[in-house]
Coordinates of C-alpha atoms in Angstrom, one line a residue:
Chain A
X23 CA 104.0 -68.2 173.3
X24 CA 103.2 -67.5 176.9
X25 CA 106.5 -68.1 178.7
X26 CA 105.1 -68.5 182.1
X27 CA 103.0 -71.6 181.2
X28 CA 104.3 -74.8 179.8
X29 CA 103.5 -75.4 176.1
X30 CA 102.0 -78.8 175.6
X31 CA 102.4 -80.5 172.2
X32 CA 100.8 -83.9 171.4
X33 CA 102.1 -86.2 168.7
X34 CA 99.3 -88.4 167.5
X35 CA 98.1 -90.2 164.4
X36 CA 95.1 -92.2 163.2
X37 CA 97.1 -95.1 161.8
X38 CA 99.8 -96.8 163.8
X39 CA 103.4 -97.0 162.7
X40 CA 103.4 -93.7 160.9
X41 CA 106.2 -92.2 162.9
X42 CA 104.8 -90.8 166.2
X43 CA 107.7 -92.2 168.3
X44 CA 110.3 -91.3 165.6
X45 CA 109.0 -87.7 165.6
X46 CA 108.5 -87.4 169.4
X47 CA 111.9 -88.7 170.4
X48 CA 113.9 -86.8 167.7
X49 CA 112.0 -83.6 168.3
X50 CA 112.6 -83.9 172.1
X51 CA 116.3 -84.5 171.5
X52 CA 116.5 -81.6 169.1
X53 CA 114.7 -79.2 171.5
X54 CA 116.8 -80.3 174.4
X55 CA 119.9 -79.2 172.6
X56 CA 118.8 -75.7 173.3
X57 CA 116.3 -75.7 176.2
X58 CA 114.5 -77.8 178.8
X59 CA 112.1 -80.3 177.4
X60 CA 109.9 -83.0 178.8
X61 CA 108.9 -86.0 176.7
X62 CA 106.0 -88.1 178.0
X63 CA 105.3 -91.5 176.5
X64 CA 101.5 -91.9 176.7
X65 CA 101.2 -94.8 174.4
X66 CA 100.6 -96.8 177.5
X67 CA 99.7 -100.1 175.9
X68 CA 102.9 -100.2 173.9
X69 CA 105.3 -97.6 175.3
X70 CA 108.5 -97.7 173.4
X71 CA 110.0 -94.2 173.4
X72 CA 112.4 -95.3 176.1
X73 CA 114.3 -97.4 173.6
X74 CA 115.6 -94.2 172.1
X75 CA 116.4 -92.4 175.4
X76 CA 119.8 -93.0 177.1
X77 CA 120.0 -93.6 180.8
X78 CA 118.1 -95.5 183.5
X79 CA 115.0 -94.4 185.3
X80 CA 115.9 -92.5 188.4
X81 CA 112.4 -92.8 189.8
X82 CA 109.7 -95.4 189.3
X83 CA 106.2 -95.1 190.8
X84 CA 103.2 -97.3 190.7
X85 CA 99.9 -95.8 189.5
X86 CA 96.6 -96.9 191.0
X87 CA 93.0 -96.5 190.2
X88 CA 90.3 -96.7 192.9
X89 CA 88.1 -99.8 193.0
X90 CA 85.5 -100.9 195.5
X91 CA 86.4 -103.7 198.0
X92 CA 83.7 -105.7 199.5
X93 CA 83.5 -105.6 203.3
X94 CA 81.6 -108.7 204.1
X95 CA 81.1 -107.8 207.8
X96 CA 79.1 -104.7 206.9
X97 CA 77.2 -106.0 203.9
X98 CA 73.5 -106.8 204.3
X99 CA 73.2 -108.1 200.7
X100 CA 70.6 -105.4 199.8
X101 CA 71.7 -105.5 196.2
X102 CA 72.0 -101.7 195.8
X103 CA 75.5 -101.9 194.5
X104 CA 74.6 -104.3 191.6
X105 CA 71.8 -102.0 190.6
X106 CA 74.0 -98.9 190.9
X107 CA 76.8 -100.2 188.7
X108 CA 76.2 -99.5 185.1
X109 CA 79.3 -101.4 184.0
X110 CA 78.3 -104.8 185.6
X111 CA 81.5 -104.6 187.6
X112 CA 79.8 -105.3 191.0
X113 CA 77.6 -108.4 191.1
X114 CA 75.9 -110.0 194.0
X115 CA 76.3 -113.8 193.5
X116 CA 74.4 -115.7 196.1
X117 CA 75.6 -114.5 199.5
X118 CA 78.7 -112.7 198.2
X119 CA 79.5 -109.6 196.3
X120 CA 82.1 -109.9 193.5
X121 CA 84.0 -106.9 192.1
X122 CA 85.3 -107.3 188.5
X123 CA 88.1 -104.8 188.6
X124 CA 88.8 -104.7 184.8
X125 CA 85.2 -103.5 184.2
X126 CA 85.2 -100.9 186.9
X127 CA 85.3 -97.2 185.8
X128 CA 86.0 -95.9 189.3
X129 CA 82.8 -93.8 189.3
X130 CA 82.3 -94.4 193.1
X131 CA 78.5 -94.9 192.7
X132 CA 78.4 -98.3 194.3
X133 CA 80.7 -97.2 197.1
X134 CA 79.1 -93.9 198.0
X135 CA 75.5 -95.1 197.5
X136 CA 75.9 -98.2 199.6
X137 CA 73.7 -97.7 202.7
X138 CA 76.1 -99.8 204.9
X139 CA 79.4 -98.4 203.7
X140 CA 80.3 -101.9 202.8
X141 CA 82.2 -101.1 199.6
X142 CA 85.1 -98.7 200.5
X143 CA 87.3 -97.7 197.5
X144 CA 90.8 -99.1 197.7
X145 CA 93.8 -98.4 195.4
X146 CA 94.5 -101.0 192.7
X147 CA 97.7 -100.9 190.6
X148 CA 97.1 -100.3 186.9
X149 CA 100.5 -99.4 185.7
X150 CA 103.8 -97.7 186.4
X151 CA 105.6 -94.5 185.5
X152 CA 109.3 -94.2 185.1
X153 CA 111.2 -90.9 185.1
X154 CA 114.8 -90.0 184.1
X155 CA 116.7 -86.8 183.3
X156 CA 119.3 -86.7 180.6
X157 CA 120.9 -83.2 180.3
X158 CA 118.1 -80.8 179.4
X159 CA 115.7 -83.7 178.6
X160 CA 113.3 -85.0 181.1
X161 CA 111.6 -88.3 180.1
X162 CA 108.6 -89.9 181.6
X163 CA 107.3 -93.3 180.5
X164 CA 103.7 -94.6 181.4
X165 CA 103.2 -98.3 181.1
X166 CA 99.9 -100.1 181.5
X167 CA 100.0 -103.4 183.4
X168 CA 99.3 -106.3 181.0
X169 CA 96.4 -107.5 183.0
X170 CA 94.7 -104.1 182.5
X171 CA 92.6 -103.2 179.5
X172 CA 91.6 -99.6 180.2
X173 CA 94.3 -97.1 179.1
X174 CA 92.3 -93.9 180.0
X175 CA 92.7 -93.9 183.8
X176 CA 96.5 -94.2 183.5
X177 CA 96.7 -91.5 180.8
X178 CA 94.6 -89.1 182.9
X179 CA 96.8 -89.6 186.0
X180 CA 99.9 -89.2 183.9
X181 CA 98.6 -85.7 182.9
X182 CA 98.0 -84.8 186.5
X183 CA 101.4 -86.1 187.5
X184 CA 103.0 -83.8 184.8
X185 CA 101.1 -80.8 186.0
X186 CA 102.2 -81.4 189.6
X187 CA 105.8 -82.3 189.0
X188 CA 106.9 -80.7 185.8
X189 CA 105.2 -77.3 185.8
X190 CA 108.6 -75.6 185.2
X191 CA 109.3 -77.6 182.1
X192 CA 108.6 -75.0 179.4
X193 CA 108.1 -77.4 176.4
X194 CA 106.2 -80.7 177.0
X195 CA 105.8 -83.3 174.3
X196 CA 103.3 -86.2 174.6
X197 CA 103.7 -89.3 172.4
X198 CA 100.1 -90.5 172.1
X199 CA 98.4 -93.9 171.4
X200 CA 97.3 -94.5 167.8
X201 CA 93.7 -94.3 166.7
X202 CA 90.8 -91.9 167.3
X203 CA 89.0 -93.3 170.3
X204 CA 88.9 -92.6 174.1
X205 CA 92.7 -93.1 174.8
X206 CA 93.6 -90.5 172.2
X207 CA 91.0 -88.0 173.5
X208 CA 92.5 -88.5 177.0
X209 CA 96.1 -88.1 175.7
X210 CA 95.5 -84.9 173.7
X211 CA 93.3 -83.3 176.3
X212 CA 94.6 -80.0 177.6
X213 CA 97.4 -79.9 175.0
X214 CA 97.9 -76.7 173.0
X215 CA 98.8 -78.2 169.7
X216 CA 98.6 -81.6 168.0
X217 CA 101.0 -82.9 165.4
X218 CA 99.4 -85.6 163.3
X219 CA 101.8 -88.1 161.8
X220 CA 100.9 -89.8 158.6
X221 CA 102.3 -91.5 155.5
X222 CA 101.5 -90.8 151.9
X223 CA 99.5 -94.0 151.2
X224 CA 95.8 -94.8 150.9
X225 CA 95.9 -96.2 154.5
X226 CA 97.7 -93.2 155.8
X227 CA 95.2 -90.8 154.1
X228 CA 92.1 -92.7 155.3
X229 CA 93.3 -92.7 158.9
X230 CA 94.5 -89.1 158.7
X231 CA 91.0 -88.0 157.7
X232 CA 89.6 -89.8 160.8
X233 CA 92.2 -88.1 163.0
X234 CA 91.5 -84.7 161.5
X235 CA 87.7 -85.2 162.1
X236 CA 88.5 -86.0 165.7
X237 CA 90.8 -83.0 166.2
X238 CA 88.2 -80.7 164.7
X239 CA 85.5 -82.2 167.0
X240 CA 87.8 -81.4 169.9
X241 CA 88.5 -77.8 168.6
X242 CA 92.2 -78.6 168.6
X243 CA 94.9 -76.6 166.8
X244 CA 96.8 -79.1 164.6
X245 CA 99.1 -79.7 161.7
X246 CA 100.4 -82.7 159.7
X247 CA 103.8 -84.3 159.3
X248 CA 104.1 -86.5 156.2
X249 CA 106.6 -89.3 157.1
X250 CA 108.2 -91.6 154.5
X251 CA 107.6 -88.8 152.0
X252 CA 108.1 -90.1 148.5
X253 CA 107.1 -93.7 149.2
X254 CA 103.5 -93.5 147.9
X255 CA 101.4 -90.9 146.1
X256 CA 100.4 -87.2 146.3
X257 CA 96.9 -87.7 147.8
X258 CA 97.8 -86.8 151.4
X259 CA 99.4 -83.6 150.3
X260 CA 96.6 -82.7 147.9
X261 CA 94.1 -83.4 150.7
X262 CA 95.9 -81.2 153.2
X263 CA 96.2 -78.4 150.7
X264 CA 92.5 -78.5 149.7
X265 CA 91.4 -78.6 153.4
X266 CA 93.8 -75.8 154.2
X267 CA 95.6 -77.9 156.8
X268 CA 99.2 -76.9 157.5
X269 CA 101.9 -79.4 156.5
X270 CA 104.4 -78.8 159.2
X271 CA 107.2 -81.0 157.8
X272 CA 107.9 -83.8 155.3
X273 CA 110.3 -86.5 156.5
X274 CA 111.8 -88.0 153.3
X275 CA 111.7 -91.8 152.9
X276 CA 115.2 -92.8 153.7
X277 CA 116.6 -96.2 154.4
X278 CA 119.1 -94.8 156.8
X279 CA 116.4 -93.1 159.0
X280 CA 114.6 -96.5 159.1
X281 CA 117.7 -98.4 160.0
X282 CA 118.6 -95.9 162.8
X283 CA 115.0 -96.2 164.1
X284 CA 115.2 -100.0 164.0
X285 CA 118.4 -99.9 166.2
X286 CA 116.9 -97.5 168.7
X287 CA 119.1 -94.6 167.6
X288 CA 118.2 -90.9 167.6
X289 CA 118.8 -90.0 163.9
X290 CA 118.4 -86.3 164.3
X291 CA 122.0 -86.1 165.6
X292 CA 123.7 -87.5 162.6
X293 CA 121.2 -87.6 159.7
X294 CA 121.0 -84.2 157.9
X295 CA 117.7 -85.1 156.1
X296 CA 115.9 -85.9 159.4
X297 CA 117.5 -82.9 161.2
X298 CA 116.2 -80.5 158.5
X299 CA 112.7 -81.9 158.7
X300 CA 112.6 -81.9 162.5
X301 CA 114.0 -78.3 162.7
X302 CA 111.4 -77.2 160.2
X303 CA 108.7 -78.9 162.2
X304 CA 109.8 -77.1 165.4
X305 CA 109.8 -73.7 163.7
X306 CA 106.4 -74.3 162.2
X307 CA 104.9 -75.4 165.6
X308 CA 106.3 -72.3 167.2
X309 CA 104.9 -70.1 164.4
X310 CA 101.4 -71.6 164.8
X311 CA 101.5 -71.2 168.6
X312 CA 102.7 -67.6 168.3
X313 CA 100.1 -66.6 165.8
X314 CA 97.1 -66.8 168.1
Chain B
X13 CA 85.0 -122.7 161.3
X14 CA 88.5 -121.8 162.3
X15 CA 89.0 -118.3 163.6
X16 CA 92.3 -116.6 162.8
X17 CA 93.2 -113.2 164.4
X18 CA 95.9 -111.0 163.0
X19 CA 97.8 -108.9 165.6
X20 CA 101.0 -107.0 165.8
X21 CA 101.4 -105.0 169.1
X22 CA 103.1 -102.2 167.2
X23 CA 101.1 -100.3 164.5
X24 CA 102.2 -100.0 160.9
X25 CA 104.0 -103.4 160.6
X26 CA 101.9 -104.5 157.7
X27 CA 99.1 -106.3 159.6
X28 CA 96.3 -105.1 157.4
X29 CA 98.3 -105.6 154.1
X30 CA 98.9 -109.2 155.1
X31 CA 95.3 -109.8 156.2
X32 CA 94.0 -108.4 152.9
X33 CA 96.5 -110.5 151.0
X34 CA 95.3 -113.6 152.8
X35 CA 91.7 -112.7 152.1
X36 CA 92.4 -112.7 148.4
X37 CA 94.3 -116.0 148.6
X38 CA 91.6 -117.8 150.6
X39 CA 88.7 -116.2 148.6
X40 CA 85.2 -117.5 149.0
X41 CA 86.1 -119.9 151.8
X42 CA 86.6 -117.1 154.3
X43 CA 84.4 -114.6 156.0
X44 CA 86.3 -111.4 156.9
X45 CA 86.0 -109.2 160.1
X46 CA 87.8 -105.9 160.2
X47 CA 88.2 -105.5 164.0
X48 CA 90.6 -102.6 163.8
X49 CA 87.6 -100.4 164.2
X50 CA 89.6 -97.4 165.4
X51 CA 91.5 -97.1 162.1
X52 CA 89.8 -99.5 159.7
X53 CA 91.6 -99.9 156.4
X54 CA 90.7 -103.2 154.8
X55 CA 87.8 -101.6 152.9
X56 CA 90.4 -99.7 150.9
X57 CA 91.7 -103.0 149.4
X58 CA 88.7 -105.3 149.3
X59 CA 86.1 -103.0 147.8
X60 CA 83.1 -103.6 150.0
X61 CA 79.6 -102.6 148.8
X62 CA 78.3 -101.4 152.2
X63 CA 75.1 -103.2 151.4
X64 CA 73.8 -103.3 155.0
X65 CA 74.5 -100.8 157.7
X66 CA 73.4 -100.5 161.3
X67 CA 73.9 -97.8 163.9
X68 CA 75.8 -99.2 166.9
X69 CA 74.9 -98.0 170.4
X70 CA 77.1 -98.6 173.4
X71 CA 76.6 -97.3 176.9
X72 CA 74.7 -94.2 177.8
X73 CA 75.3 -90.5 178.2
X74 CA 73.7 -88.1 180.7
X75 CA 71.6 -85.1 179.7
X76 CA 70.5 -82.3 182.1
X77 CA 67.1 -80.8 181.5
X78 CA 67.8 -77.1 182.3
X79 CA 64.1 -76.4 182.9
X80 CA 64.0 -78.9 185.8
X81 CA 67.5 -78.1 187.1
X82 CA 67.6 -76.1 190.4
X83 CA 71.4 -75.6 190.0
X84 CA 72.2 -77.3 193.3
X85 CA 75.4 -78.6 191.9
X86 CA 75.1 -82.1 193.3
X87 CA 75.8 -83.7 189.9
X88 CA 79.0 -81.9 189.6
X89 CA 80.1 -82.9 193.1
X90 CA 79.6 -86.7 192.5
X91 CA 81.0 -86.9 188.9
X92 CA 84.5 -88.4 189.0
X93 CA 85.1 -87.7 185.3
X94 CA 84.8 -83.9 185.3
X95 CA 82.0 -84.2 182.9
X96 CA 79.6 -81.6 184.3
X97 CA 80.4 -78.1 183.3
X98 CA 78.9 -74.9 184.8
X99 CA 78.6 -71.6 183.1
X100 CA 76.0 -68.7 182.8
X101 CA 73.6 -71.2 181.1
X102 CA 73.7 -73.5 184.1
X103 CA 74.9 -77.1 184.3
X104 CA 75.8 -79.0 181.1
X105 CA 77.2 -82.5 180.4
X106 CA 80.4 -82.7 178.4
X107 CA 79.7 -85.5 176.0
X108 CA 83.4 -86.5 175.5
X109 CA 84.0 -86.8 179.3
X110 CA 80.8 -88.5 180.4
X111 CA 81.3 -92.2 180.9
X112 CA 77.6 -93.0 181.4
X113 CA 77.9 -94.2 185.1
X114 CA 74.5 -92.8 186.0
X115 CA 75.7 -91.5 189.4
X116 CA 74.5 -87.9 188.7
X117 CA 71.1 -89.0 187.6
X118 CA 70.7 -91.1 190.8
X119 CA 71.6 -88.2 193.1
X120 CA 69.7 -85.4 191.3
X121 CA 67.0 -84.2 193.7
X122 CA 65.0 -82.6 190.9
X123 CA 65.1 -85.7 188.6
X124 CA 66.4 -83.3 185.9
X125 CA 68.9 -85.8 184.5
X126 CA 68.1 -88.5 182.0
X127 CA 70.4 -91.1 180.4
X128 CA 70.3 -91.5 176.6
X129 CA 71.8 -94.3 174.5
X130 CA 75.1 -93.3 173.0
X131 CA 75.7 -93.9 169.3
X132 CA 79.3 -95.0 169.1
X133 CA 79.6 -96.2 165.5
X134 CA 78.2 -97.7 162.4
X135 CA 78.5 -101.4 161.5
X136 CA 78.5 -102.6 157.9
X137 CA 77.9 -106.0 156.3
X138 CA 79.4 -106.0 152.8
X139 CA 80.0 -108.1 149.8
X140 CA 83.6 -107.8 148.8
X141 CA 85.5 -108.4 145.5
X142 CA 86.9 -111.8 146.6
X143 CA 83.3 -113.2 146.4
X144 CA 82.6 -113.4 150.1
X145 CA 81.4 -111.1 152.9
X146 CA 83.1 -108.7 155.2
X147 CA 81.9 -107.2 158.4
X148 CA 83.4 -103.8 159.2
X149 CA 82.7 -100.6 161.2
X150 CA 83.4 -97.0 161.6
X151 CA 83.6 -95.5 165.1
X152 CA 82.2 -92.1 166.2
X153 CA 84.6 -89.4 167.2
X154 CA 86.3 -90.2 170.6
X155 CA 83.9 -93.1 171.1
X156 CA 84.6 -95.6 173.8
X157 CA 86.6 -98.3 172.1
X158 CA 86.0 -100.8 175.0
X159 CA 85.9 -103.7 172.6
X160 CA 82.1 -103.8 172.4
X161 CA 82.0 -102.8 168.8
X162 CA 84.9 -105.3 168.1
X163 CA 82.8 -108.0 169.8
X164 CA 79.8 -107.1 167.7
X165 CA 81.7 -107.1 164.4
X166 CA 83.1 -110.6 165.3
X167 CA 79.7 -111.9 166.3
X168 CA 78.1 -110.8 163.1
X169 CA 80.9 -112.2 161.0
X170 CA 80.7 -115.5 162.9
X171 CA 77.0 -115.7 162.2
X172 CA 77.5 -115.1 158.5
X173 CA 80.4 -117.7 158.5
X174 CA 78.2 -120.4 160.1
X175 CA 75.2 -119.7 158.0
X176 CA 77.2 -119.8 154.7
X177 CA 79.4 -122.7 155.8
X178 CA 82.7 -120.9 155.6
X179 CA 85.8 -122.8 156.8
X180 CA 87.8 -119.7 157.9
X181 CA 87.0 -116.5 159.7
X182 CA 89.8 -114.0 159.2
X183 CA 90.0 -111.2 161.8
X184 CA 92.1 -108.0 161.4
X185 CA 92.8 -106.8 165.0
X186 CA 94.1 -103.5 166.3
X187 CA 97.5 -102.5 167.6
X188 CA 98.2 -102.4 171.3
X189 CA 97.3 -104.9 174.1
X190 CA 94.1 -103.3 175.6
X191 CA 90.3 -103.9 175.4
X192 CA 89.9 -104.1 171.6
X193 CA 92.8 -106.6 171.3
X194 CA 91.4 -108.8 174.1
X195 CA 88.0 -108.6 172.5
X196 CA 89.4 -109.6 169.1
X197 CA 91.1 -112.6 170.7
X198 CA 88.0 -114.0 172.4
X199 CA 87.0 -117.3 171.0
X200 CA 89.8 -117.4 168.3
X201 CA 91.8 -120.5 167.4
X202 CA 95.0 -119.1 165.9
X203 CA 96.9 -115.8 166.2
X204 CA 98.9 -114.6 163.3
X205 CA 101.5 -112.0 164.3
X206 CA 103.0 -109.5 161.9
X207 CA 106.1 -107.7 163.2
X208 CA 109.1 -105.7 161.9
X209 CA 112.7 -106.0 162.9
X210 CA 112.9 -102.8 165.0
X211 CA 113.5 -102.5 168.7
X212 CA 110.0 -101.1 169.0
X213 CA 108.6 -103.9 166.9
X214 CA 110.1 -106.7 169.1
X215 CA 109.2 -104.8 172.4
X216 CA 105.6 -104.5 171.4
X217 CA 105.5 -108.1 170.0
X218 CA 106.6 -109.5 173.3
X219 CA 103.9 -107.6 175.1
X220 CA 101.1 -108.8 172.8
X221 CA 102.4 -112.4 172.9
X222 CA 102.1 -112.3 176.7
X223 CA 98.5 -111.3 176.4
X224 CA 97.8 -114.1 173.8
X225 CA 99.5 -116.7 176.0
X226 CA 96.7 -116.3 178.5
X227 CA 94.7 -118.3 176.0
X228 CA 96.2 -121.5 174.7
X229 CA 95.9 -120.7 171.0
X230 CA 98.7 -121.5 168.6
X231 CA 100.7 -118.6 167.1
X232 CA 102.6 -118.0 163.9
X233 CA 104.7 -114.9 163.0
X234 CA 105.5 -113.1 159.8
X235 CA 108.5 -110.7 160.0
X236 CA 107.9 -107.8 157.5
X237 CA 110.8 -105.7 156.2
X238 CA 113.2 -108.4 157.6
X239 CA 116.2 -107.1 155.7
X240 CA 116.0 -103.7 157.4
X241 CA 117.9 -104.9 160.4
X242 CA 119.2 -108.5 160.0
X243 CA 120.5 -108.7 163.6
X244 CA 117.2 -107.7 165.0
X245 CA 115.5 -110.2 162.7
X246 CA 117.8 -112.9 164.2
X247 CA 116.8 -111.7 167.7
X248 CA 113.1 -112.1 166.8
X249 CA 113.8 -115.6 165.4
X250 CA 115.3 -116.5 168.7
X251 CA 112.3 -115.1 170.7
X252 CA 109.9 -117.0 168.5
X253 CA 111.9 -120.2 169.1
X254 CA 111.8 -119.7 172.8
X255 CA 108.1 -119.1 172.9
X256 CA 107.3 -121.9 170.5
X257 CA 105.8 -119.6 167.9
X258 CA 106.1 -120.8 164.2
X259 CA 108.1 -118.5 162.0
X260 CA 106.0 -118.3 158.9
X261 CA 108.0 -115.9 156.7
X262 CA 110.7 -113.3 156.5
X263 CA 109.5 -110.8 154.0
X264 CA 112.1 -108.4 152.5
X265 CA 111.3 -104.7 152.3
X266 CA 109.4 -104.3 149.0
X267 CA 107.9 -101.0 147.7
X268 CA 105.4 -103.3 145.8
X269 CA 103.3 -103.3 149.0
X270 CA 102.8 -99.5 148.6
X271 CA 102.4 -99.6 144.8
X272 CA 99.8 -102.3 145.1
X273 CA 97.9 -100.4 147.9
X274 CA 97.7 -97.3 145.6
X275 CA 96.1 -99.5 142.9
X276 CA 93.7 -101.0 145.6
X277 CA 95.4 -104.4 145.2
X278 CA 97.2 -106.7 147.6
X279 CA 100.7 -108.0 147.3
X280 CA 99.5 -111.4 146.1
X281 CA 98.1 -109.7 143.0
X282 CA 101.5 -108.5 141.9
X283 CA 104.6 -110.2 140.5
X284 CA 106.5 -109.6 143.7
X285 CA 108.4 -112.7 145.1
X286 CA 106.5 -112.0 148.3
X287 CA 103.4 -113.5 146.7
X288 CA 105.0 -117.0 146.9
X289 CA 106.1 -116.4 150.5
X290 CA 102.6 -115.5 151.6
X291 CA 101.2 -118.6 149.9
X292 CA 103.8 -120.7 151.7
X293 CA 103.0 -119.0 155.0
X294 CA 99.3 -119.8 154.5
X295 CA 100.2 -123.4 153.8
X296 CA 102.0 -123.6 157.2
X297 CA 99.0 -122.0 159.0
X298 CA 96.6 -124.6 157.3
X299 CA 98.9 -127.4 158.4
X300 CA 98.8 -126.2 162.0
X301 CA 95.0 -125.5 162.3
X302 CA 94.1 -128.8 160.6
X303 CA 96.2 -130.8 163.1
X304 CA 93.7 -131.0 166.0

């Protein structure tokens, strides 16, 4: 590992509820026993890593995206903005121009191509970040406002914030949204390694395949963690072996782990089974990063 | 036709397992829409025949014709998405980053940029083993899951349902609170929530309930794995009471869900006591939706 640059590790999955947050929070806690670690919750639609992190936010900041604001006094109603917006977010309705902010992609085309400068870009709040420090663990939560539908602008800004404010944090973990679409691409972007969480069931396998296809398409280095190992069948394991995909760890199905999770507890401190799996995961990630 | 959308907020709570079980219970009377297009799983339990398939296009993507390009760099200057790369071969569009805003094409002095339709997935209409039809889809890698594909899946299912005089349209939604969820909710009559008694489960449930409350639709909730954390289950009961959401069932943790899944069956096709509970829950839903 290059010690001068932070190592960025994403924890993702195709299927939801396979243990991304369990892995992220316990891995962060385990690493921070030894060294500085930053955990960023990028599951902005449903951020819930904070449940497992002790302490209150010491800093909260609002995050904005730029949207055009109609300046009636300058507008000549030429209609260029409506033509220039591919997302139907700017519409001329009679003698007024309406901006539908939830459709706006902040491309600036309407604003910068307006001959009268009648659509200046103004900040619009899309979410919040919260930051706290707990010993060697830095934690950052990113939460999308409930009126907002687009997760990507917030995720992109969170990455920028991390680069600006946490460049000395040597290990950075990113708890990603589920799925394989645009929010996951944004969340895993510029990370060095992706941990894909799955479970040994037909649903788990189906969604793991989609996630793997996505990671291959992005040329990402990745490995798999099988959570609730023992609850289903061997198909996930067989698939990984036949595709030569590294299995980084197997977290055994254990009612105690599930109960601790349900209560918002970090199980890695007291549960030997989980501790063994998480330490194995960390060693395997380090090995993969050191080997190339 | 009554439209029922199944949502959860948090992933992995059993949303799809419950939806598939209801599909089997209702049988021919229902048309099914799998709107969790990001990680579609219903096909694993309902054996669709993929009898009709259509490519789905959504939005556009820019392409630079290098023969016309004079390498002025104007496109790169205006692109807010960092989607224009430059190397020894000249300027090139990064397909994963391009949002299709068309700004670069408009400012290119050489008219070297064209916008092409972006294929974002495949939509299927299938006959399934319950004697009815299902509309489902697969999304392309990193595709823009803005809810357009979800809207299309729903529209197709609705058309089939109306043509074939179905009384129920059953929609499996995606986790989260963003575009695909909002899109799945549009036009629906009833929201069925599936949650689990974990702090994360309740946290995410509360967020998705807030989004659903913008509509006026009735809600009912199934608590899966309710015995995992009885005090959290009590807390969810209390929340449901406060929000006037019907408690439909408390389902105990049962490995039959996984065993059934491996056999490509649903829980109502096993001897599990949960079968009866799902039937009762369905009875309560029918009671609510037939009240109007």
